[in-house]
Amino acid sequence: RGQCNPTYFNVGNLVKRLNDLCAQGLSAKQIVDGYLFVMPGACGPCRFGSYVTEYRKALRDAGFDGFRVMLFQQQGGLKQVTGDDPGLDLNPQFFISLLFTIMVGDAVNAIGYRMRPYETEQGTTDRALGECKRTLAAMLRTRSNPLVALLACRRILRAVAVDRTQVKPKVAVIGEFWAMTTEGDGNYGLQRFLEQEGAEVDIQIVTNWVLYNIWEHSWDTRQRMVLRKDDNANQGLVGVNVWQKLATLWVADKGLRLVFKSIAGLLGLHDYYMPNMDEVAEEARELYNNHLRGGEGHMEVGKLVMNVKHKKSTMTLSVKPFGCMPSSGVSDGVQSYVTEKWPEAIFLPIETSGDGAVNVYSRVQMMLFKARAAARTEFEATCKEHGVTPAELRLFMAKHRRFSSPFFWPSHRVATTASDLVHEVAPYMKDPLHGIKQVGRHLLDLFSRPATASH
């Protein structure tokens, strides 16, 4: 008790998994010889990857002495040494496969959170996602064609009927990396609780964390390359071709975004926003020094500022394990200044511990009351601005399959999806030729621009 959540939940799940294997008839020796556990390490003692010794002790006490626990550092590069006989070669192929798997999982997760709050028949999204996960798992296991698997998933998801005219507050979940991304007891099943309470959840995908790591290397390189003396420090730039390194990082960032958008597009996840890391850093710079890297560094502050300034969500919920110092210092300290500067922000920081579920649910429900009111006010104002009624909107959506498709997503203008939908659809309700005129204006604008090198 009192340990960081990621430690005891992951250690407990690992031991539980090995005990399940024993129950299936495998001996402890067979498990130690035939299985291993791979885990990431990161920026200091508050990351679950740092507790490799804790894992080994728990495994020894559970009767699995010698079970291999392998640690790779999130900033350790594409090839890392893990010992004389690790049982797994952490080479570029391993990390590229890992990144691809993460991006596929992110895309499936993200489209699920888009569809599930608006499904017309409860449970259809989860059933479709379950079938998609089995299809994609088989693809990864057999190394078959990912294009075929993703298109098969698209066909499965197309059958889910949605109604995005439902007015729901959009709740962005941010905070400590593990606590905000896990889905289960580690954060009281917070994402599902929010959906049950009538909210749409805006999750943080793991790919964004990878983009943040690339940004760190790029930003640090630009800071260190102008030092007056040779940079002989750990991971210094002596003997490094700085411009080649920056170019490599730029290609990595663009390549990662391109691959993710390709996966997302094949799956049906269109117009998904991936944050500009320089923009997030700039938004947070005056409030939280970009050099500080504990937890998510400046990311949590930058996300809240952008959620409020750019109306990316109705409410922001910061989640961290009990006693998480980096996130607690940000949420309970710096963020109080953000909410003072932008009083319209609906922000709630919560800590997760073994016995705090009832308290957390109660606090979330109180803030959701404000978020629902804000969402309804925004939707009513948007309908009034465009001169349409909710009934007219629903009737139009029912007649036009393009807008009622589970893959259709309105362009971002305001906080809630229903209000964005009004902004997107109302012009078509007023003028059936609106789409053709938009294409015509775009082509006219394109060909009327002065000829420049950039064009």
C-alpha positions as semicolon CSV with decimal commas, in nm:
position;residue;x (nm);y (nm);z (nm)
1;R;0,000;0,000;0,000
2;G;0,126;0,348;-0,084
3;Q;0,323;0,237;-0,388
4;C;0,276;0,405;-0,723
5;N;-0,029;0,255;-0,898
6;P;0,155;0,147;-1,213
7;T;0,390;-0,067;-1,004
8;Y;0,142;-0,275;-0,810
9;F;-0,113;-0,307;-1,090
10;N;0,145;-0,424;-1,345
11;V;0,332;-0,649;-1,101
12;G;0,002;-0,800;-0,990
13;N;-0,114;-0,856;-1,347
14;L;0,216;-1,023;-1,439
15;V;0,205;-1,262;-1,141
16;K;-0,163;-1,334;-1,214
17;R;-0,080;-1,418;-1,575
18;L;0,197;-1,659;-1,473
19;N;-0,029;-1,827;-1,217
20;D;-0,287;-1,872;-1,493
21;L;-0,021;-2,047;-1,703
22;C;0,050;-2,278;-1,408
23;A;-0,320;-2,355;-1,387
24;Q;-0,307;-2,457;-1,754
25;G;-0,047;-2,724;-1,670
26;L;0,287;-2,550;-1,723
27;S;0,555;-2,588;-1,458
28;A;0,741;-2,290;-1,310
29;K;1,057;-2,401;-1,492
30;Q;0,876;-2,418;-1,827
31;I;0,741;-2,067;-1,769
32;V;1,082;-1,925;-1,671
33;D;1,245;-2,089;-1,975
34;G;0,971;-2,006;-2,226
35;Y;0,842;-1,662;-2,131
36;L;0,976;-1,315;-2,061
37;F;0,835;-0,973;-1,975
38;V;0,939;-0,660;-2,166
39;M;0,881;-0,320;-2,008
40;P;0,977;0,043;-2,075
41;G;1,180;0,259;-1,842
42;A;1,173;0,636;-1,842
43;C;1,250;0,959;-1,664
44;G;1,324;0,866;-1,305
45;P;1,179;0,696;-0,999
46;C;0,816;0,793;-1,068
47;R;0,789;0,580;-1,382
48;F;0,660;0,222;-1,368
49;G;0,953;0,105;-1,581
50;S;1,195;0,199;-1,304
51;Y;1,070;-0,072;-1,073
52;V;1,240;-0,365;-1,246
53;T;1,385;-0,479;-0,911
54;E;1,036;-0,475;-0,757
55;Y;0,915;-0,700;-1,038
56;R;1,196;-0,950;-0,986
57;K;1,139;-0,963;-0,611
58;A;0,766;-1,023;-0,653
59;L;0,831;-1,292;-0,912
60;R;1,082;-1,465;-0,687
61;D;0,841;-1,458;-0,393
62;A;0,565;-1,598;-0,617
63;G;0,783;-1,898;-0,713
64;F;0,919;-1,777;-1,049
65;D;1,279;-1,707;-0,953
66;G;1,489;-1,632;-1,262
67;F;1,197;-1,514;-1,475
68;R;1,337;-1,266;-1,726
69;V;1,223;-0,906;-1,691
70;M;1,371;-0,691;-1,967
71;L;1,388;-0,314;-1,948
72;F;1,435;-0,078;-2,243
73;Q;1,467;0,295;-2,197
74;Q;1,220;0,518;-2,381
75;Q;1,510;0,741;-2,494
76;G;1,765;0,464;-2,539
77;G;1,755;0,444;-2,917
78;L;1,669;0,166;-3,159
79;K;1,921;-0,087;-3,026
80;Q;1,971;-0,153;-2,658
81;V;2,179;-0,406;-2,467
82;T;1,993;-0,599;-2,198
83;G;2,240;-0,863;-2,084
84;D;2,436;-1,169;-2,196
85;D;2,135;-1,389;-2,273
86;P;1,822;-1,174;-2,282
87;G;1,614;-1,408;-2,496
88;L;1,506;-1,117;-2,715
89;D;1,710;-0,893;-2,943
90;L;1,608;-0,531;-2,897
91;N;1,704;-0,429;-3,250
92;P;1,551;-0,178;-3,495
93;Q;1,309;-0,441;-3,626
94;F;1,174;-0,495;-3,272
95;F;1,116;-0,124;-3,211
96;I;0,965;-0,061;-3,555
97;S;0,725;-0,353;-3,500
98;L;0,645;-0,217;-3,152
99;L;0,571;0,130;-3,291
100;F;0,348;-0,012;-3,563
101;T;0,157;-0,218;-3,306
102;I;0,113;0,088;-3,083
103;M;-0,022;0,295;-3,371
104;V;-0,268;0,024;-3,478
105;G;-0,390;-0,006;-3,119
106;D;-0,418;0,372;-3,086
107;A;-0,625;0,400;-3,402
108;V;-0,865;0,126;-3,291
109;N;-0,897;0,282;-2,946
110;A;-0,952;0,634;-3,082
111;I;-1,225;0,536;-3,326
112;G;-1,397;0,340;-3,049
113;Y;-1,413;0,651;-2,829
114;R;-1,554;0,846;-3,122
115;M;-1,831;0,598;-3,192
116;R;-1,935;0,444;-2,860
117;P;-2,091;0,757;-2,699
118;Y;-2,315;0,805;-3,003
119;E;-2,413;0,446;-3,088
120;T;-2,787;0,398;-3,134
121;E;-2,779;0,041;-3,002
122;Q;-2,583;-0,011;-2,683
123;G;-2,296;-0,256;-2,711
124;T;-2,262;-0,256;-3,092
125;T;-1,935;-0,059;-3,084
126;D;-1,773;-0,290;-2,830
127;R;-1,877;-0,599;-3,026
128;A;-1,734;-0,451;-3,345
129;L;-1,413;-0,349;-3,169
130;G;-1,375;-0,696;-3,021
131;E;-1,398;-0,849;-3,369
132;C;-1,149;-0,592;-3,501
133;K;-0,901;-0,667;-3,223
134;R;-0,915;-1,039;-3,297
135;T;-0,860;-0,967;-3,668
136;L;-0,564;-0,737;-3,600
137;A;-0,412;-0,972;-3,340
138;A;-0,419;-1,254;-3,597
139;M;-0,254;-1,020;-3,851
140;L;0,027;-0,935;-3,607
141;R;0,072;-1,296;-3,498
142;T;0,094;-1,434;-3,853
143;R;0,263;-1,124;-4,004
144;S;-0,002;-1,114;-4,275
145;N;-0,094;-0,811;-4,486
146;P;-0,198;-0,520;-4,256
147;L;-0,384;-0,348;-4,541
148;V;-0,623;-0,642;-4,571
149;A;-0,676;-0,659;-4,193
150;L;-0,742;-0,285;-4,157
151;L;-0,990;-0,282;-4,446
152;A;-1,166;-0,583;-4,291
153;C;-1,196;-0,385;-3,967
154;R;-1,335;-0,090;-4,158
155;R;-1,612;-0,310;-4,297
156;I;-1,690;-0,436;-3,945
157;L;-1,706;-0,085;-3,799
158;R;-1,919;0,048;-4,085
159;A;-2,214;-0,153;-3,952
160;V;-2,229;0,048;-3,625
161;A;-2,513;0,303;-3,636
162;V;-2,446;0,637;-3,464
163;D;-2,641;0,954;-3,384
164;R;-2,409;1,248;-3,327
165;T;-2,693;1,494;-3,277
166;Q;-2,691;1,384;-2,911
167;V;-2,551;1,670;-2,703
168;K;-2,269;1,540;-2,485
169;P;-1,990;1,726;-2,305
170;K;-1,644;1,636;-2,434
171;V;-1,409;1,544;-2,148
172;A;-1,035;1,543;-2,218
173;V;-0,844;1,302;-1,993
174;I;-0,484;1,413;-1,928
175;G;-0,229;1,365;-1,648
176;E;0,030;1,102;-1,557
177;F;0,099;0,878;-1,854
178;W;-0,009;0,539;-1,715
179;A;-0,302;0,667;-1,510
180;M;-0,458;0,852;-1,803
181;T;-0,406;0,574;-2,061
182;T;-0,493;0,261;-1,862
183;E;-0,853;0,138;-1,877
184;G;-0,956;-0,046;-1,565
185;D;-0,909;-0,055;-1,190
186;G;-0,591;0,154;-1,214
187;N;-0,804;0,463;-1,269
188;Y;-1,141;0,323;-1,152
189;G;-1,247;0,254;-1,510
190;L;-1,274;0,629;-1,549
191;Q;-1,327;0,639;-1,924
192;R;-1,625;0,403;-1,910
193;F;-1,766;0,585;-1,606
194;L;-1,757;0,913;-1,798
195;E;-1,937;0,754;-2,093
196;Q;-2,201;0,603;-1,863
197;E;-2,256;0,951;-1,724
198;G;-2,331;1,083;-2,073
199;A;-1,993;1,226;-2,176
200;E;-1,770;1,182;-2,480
201;V;-1,411;1,103;-2,376
202;D;-1,116;1,258;-2,556
203;I;-0,825;1,022;-2,483
204;Q;-0,450;1,074;-2,516
205;I;-0,305;0,815;-2,752
206;V;0,035;0,656;-2,690
207;T;0,164;0,777;-3,030
208;N;0,146;1,134;-2,897
209;W;0,388;1,032;-2,621
210;V;0,630;0,903;-2,888
211;L;0,598;1,236;-3,071
212;Y;0,678;1,413;-2,742
213;N;0,994;1,203;-2,705
214;I;1,103;1,302;-3,056
215;W;1,031;1,667;-2,972
216;E;1,246;1,640;-2,655
217;H;1,548;1,522;-2,852
218;S;1,499;1,790;-3,118
219;W;1,443;2,074;-2,870
220;D;1,738;1,970;-2,652
221;T;1,963;1,949;-2,957
222;R;1,869;2,300;-3,067
223;Q;1,939;2,428;-2,714
224;R;2,275;2,254;-2,679
225;M;2,412;2,322;-3,027
226;V;2,469;2,690;-2,939
227;L;2,675;2,627;-2,623
228;R;2,997;2,827;-2,619
229;K;3,216;2,529;-2,526
230;D;3,228;2,166;-2,630
231;D;2,929;1,970;-2,504
232;N;3,105;1,680;-2,330
233;A;2,812;1,599;-2,099
234;N;2,620;1,275;-2,099
235;Q;2,447;1,246;-2,438
236;G;2,638;1,556;-2,544
237;L;2,692;1,672;-2,902
238;V;3,071;1,632;-2,929
239;G;3,134;1,437;-3,250
240;V;2,767;1,449;-3,349
241;N;2,654;1,591;-3,683
242;V;2,390;1,823;-3,540
243;W;2,212;1,904;-3,865
244;Q;2,194;1,538;-3,959
245;K;2,048;1,457;-3,618
246;L;1,787;1,733;-3,647
247;A;1,699;1,618;-4,000
248;T;1,662;1,258;-3,878
249;L;1,432;1,368;-3,597
250;W;1,226;1,580;-3,839
251;V;1,186;1,280;-4,071
252;A;1,094;1,060;-3,772
253;D;0,822;1,304;-3,665
254;K;0,674;1,340;-4,013
255;G;0,707;0,969;-4,086
256;L;0,531;0,871;-3,764
257;R;0,245;1,109;-3,838
258;L;0,214;0,984;-4,196
259;V;0,206;0,617;-4,094
260;F;-0,050;0,682;-3,820
261;K;-0,275;0,884;-4,050
262;S;-0,251;0,609;-4,311
263;I;-0,353;0,344;-4,057
264;A;-0,629;0,571;-3,925
265;G;-0,758;0,648;-4,275
266;L;-0,780;0,280;-4,369
267;L;-0,967;0,210;-4,047
268;G;-1,212;0,499;-4,095
269;L;-1,063;0,735;-3,837
270;H;-1,067;1,053;-4,046
271;D;-0,957;1,406;-3,948
272;Y;-0,790;1,292;-3,626
273;Y;-0,588;1,569;-3,463
274;M;-0,226;1,494;-3,371
275;P;-0,077;1,773;-3,159
276;N;0,192;2,008;-3,284
277;M;0,451;1,960;-3,010
278;D;0,614;2,298;-3,069
279;E;0,274;2,464;-3,028
280;V;0,205;2,275;-2,702
281;A;0,548;2,375;-2,568
282;E;0,495;2,739;-2,664
283;E;0,154;2,753;-2,497
284;A;0,303;2,617;-2,174
285;R;0,636;2,801;-2,183
286;E;0,540;3,100;-1,969
287;L;0,370;2,881;-1,710
288;Y;0,598;2,576;-1,696
289;N;0,963;2,570;-1,804
290;N;1,019;2,348;-2,107
291;H;1,342;2,220;-1,948
292;L;1,150;2,044;-1,668
293;R;1,085;1,684;-1,764
294;G;0,935;1,511;-1,460
295;G;0,622;1,317;-1,556
296;E;0,484;1,467;-1,877
297;G;0,685;1,787;-1,834
298;H;0,504;2,087;-1,975
299;M;0,254;1,872;-2,167
300;E;-0,018;1,870;-1,903
301;V;-0,015;2,249;-1,872
302;G;-0,005;2,298;-2,248
303;K;-0,295;2,059;-2,304
304;L;-0,521;2,240;-2,058
305;V;-0,436;2,581;-2,205
306;M;-0,510;2,456;-2,558
307;N;-0,831;2,282;-2,448
308;V;-0,959;2,615;-2,316
309;K;-0,816;2,863;-2,568
310;H;-0,899;2,657;-2,875
311;K;-1,220;2,499;-2,740
312;K;-1,092;2,145;-2,778
313;S;-1,303;2,007;-2,493
314;T;-1,580;2,106;-2,255
315;M;-1,401;1,976;-1,947
316;T;-1,047;1,861;-1,867
317;L;-0,980;1,585;-1,616
318;S;-0,626;1,532;-1,485
319;V;-0,558;1,184;-1,347
320;K;-0,250;1,071;-1,157
321;P;-0,156;0,797;-0,911
322;F;-0,168;0,880;-0,541
323;G;0,143;1,077;-0,449
324;C;0,264;1,133;-0,807
325;M;0,481;1,438;-0,744
326;P;0,533;1,572;-1,099
327;S;0,166;1,558;-1,195
328;S;0,037;1,665;-0,853
329;G;0,266;1,969;-0,854
330;V;0,136;2,065;-1,196
331;S;-0,234;1,992;-1,140
332;D;-0,262;2,136;-0,792
333;G;-0,014;2,418;-0,843
334;V;0,042;2,551;-1,195
335;Q;-0,303;2,459;-1,326
336;S;-0,466;2,674;-1,057
337;Y;-0,310;2,974;-1,230
338;V;-0,441;2,853;-1,567
339;T;-0,796;2,826;-1,433
340;E;-0,761;3,171;-1,276
341;K;-0,651;3,317;-1,608
342;W;-0,928;3,134;-1,796
343;P;-1,217;3,115;-1,545
344;E;-1,440;2,947;-1,804
345;A;-1,221;2,635;-1,782
346;I;-1,386;2,332;-1,623
347;F;-1,090;2,148;-1,472
348;L;-1,071;1,868;-1,217
349;P;-0,752;1,702;-1,084
350;I;-0,794;1,363;-0,917
351;E;-0,561;1,111;-0,755
352;T;-0,620;0,738;-0,770
353;S;-0,557;0,511;-0,473
354;G;-0,690;0,175;-0,364
355;D;-0,988;0,310;-0,170
356;G;-1,084;0,637;-0,336
357;A;-1,333;0,534;-0,607
358;V;-1,649;0,666;-0,442
359;N;-1,488;1,002;-0,368
360;V;-1,355;1,033;-0,722
361;Y;-1,687;0,941;-0,884
362;S;-1,867;1,198;-0,670
363;R;-1,626;1,477;-0,763
364;V;-1,640;1,387;-1,133
365;Q;-2,022;1,390;-1,127
366;M;-2,027;1,738;-0,974
367;M;-1,800;1,877;-1,246
368;L;-1,993;1,692;-1,517
369;F;-2,304;1,884;-1,409
370;K;-2,125;2,205;-1,513
371;A;-1,993;2,045;-1,832
372;R;-2,340;1,927;-1,940
373;A;-2,481;2,275;-1,888
374;A;-2,196;2,428;-2,090
375;A;-2,247;2,174;-2,370
376;R;-2,622;2,245;-2,391
377;T;-2,564;2,622;-2,393
378;E;-2,307;2,591;-2,671
379;F;-2,535;2,367;-2,881
380;E;-2,836;2,597;-2,843
381;A;-2,626;2,901;-2,937
382;T;-2,489;2,721;-3,244
383;C;-2,838;2,618;-3,361
384;K;-2,958;2,976;-3,314
385;E;-2,657;3,113;-3,503
386;H;-2,736;2,896;-3,806
387;G;-3,115;2,922;-3,779
388;V;-3,183;2,548;-3,747
389;T;-3,361;2,341;-3,485
390;P;-3,245;2,007;-3,339
391;A;-3,546;1,836;-3,500
392;E;-3,453;1,973;-3,844
393;L;-3,095;1,863;-3,791
394;R;-3,195;1,505;-3,701
395;L;-3,430;1,486;-4,000
396;F;-3,158;1,604;-4,238
397;M;-2,906;1,358;-4,092
398;A;-3,148;1,070;-4,135
399;K;-3,185;1,150;-4,506
400;H;-2,815;1,190;-4,586
401;R;-2,604;0,879;-4,531
402;R;-2,275;1,067;-4,568
403;F;-2,334;1,270;-4,252
404;S;-2,478;0,979;-4,053
405;S;-2,186;0,746;-4,135
406;P;-1,992;0,623;-3,830
407;F;-1,678;0,747;-4,008
408;F;-1,800;1,104;-4,067
409;W;-1,644;1,356;-3,831
410;P;-1,722;1,729;-3,837
411;S;-1,439;1,982;-3,857
412;H;-1,334;2,129;-3,524
413;R;-1,474;2,473;-3,442
414;V;-1,609;2,452;-3,087
415;A;-1,593;2,215;-2,791
416;T;-1,873;1,962;-2,843
417;T;-1,923;1,724;-3,133
418;A;-2,295;1,805;-3,169
419;S;-2,218;2,178;-3,205
420;D;-1,941;2,105;-3,456
421;L;-2,195;1,896;-3,645
422;V;-2,434;2,193;-3,669
423;H;-2,153;2,416;-3,801
424;E;-2,069;2,153;-4,061
425;V;-2,416;2,045;-4,171
426;A;-2,628;2,362;-4,144
427;P;-2,487;2,519;-4,466
428;Y;-2,591;2,205;-4,656
429;M;-2,938;2,226;-4,502
430;K;-2,973;2,584;-4,627
431;D;-2,818;2,529;-4,970
432;P;-2,810;2,182;-5,135
433;L;-2,532;2,305;-5,368
434;H;-2,311;2,416;-5,079
435;G;-2,063;2,130;-5,128
436;I;-2,020;2,198;-5,501
437;K;-1,973;2,569;-5,434
438;Q;-1,708;2,493;-5,172
439;V;-1,510;2,284;-5,420
440;G;-1,547;2,559;-5,681
441;R;-1,424;2,826;-5,441
442;H;-1,128;2,610;-5,345
443;L;-1,027;2,552;-5,708
444;L;-1,074;2,921;-5,789
445;D;-0,859;3,020;-5,493
446;L;-0,595;2,766;-5,590
447;F;-0,561;2,884;-5,950
448;S;-0,587;3,254;-5,867
449;R;-0,286;3,254;-5,636
450;P;0,031;3,418;-5,770
451;A;0,285;3,171;-5,898
452;T;0,561;3,124;-5,638
453;A;0,834;2,874;-5,578
454;S;0,637;2,718;-5,294
455;H;0,343;2,648;-5,526
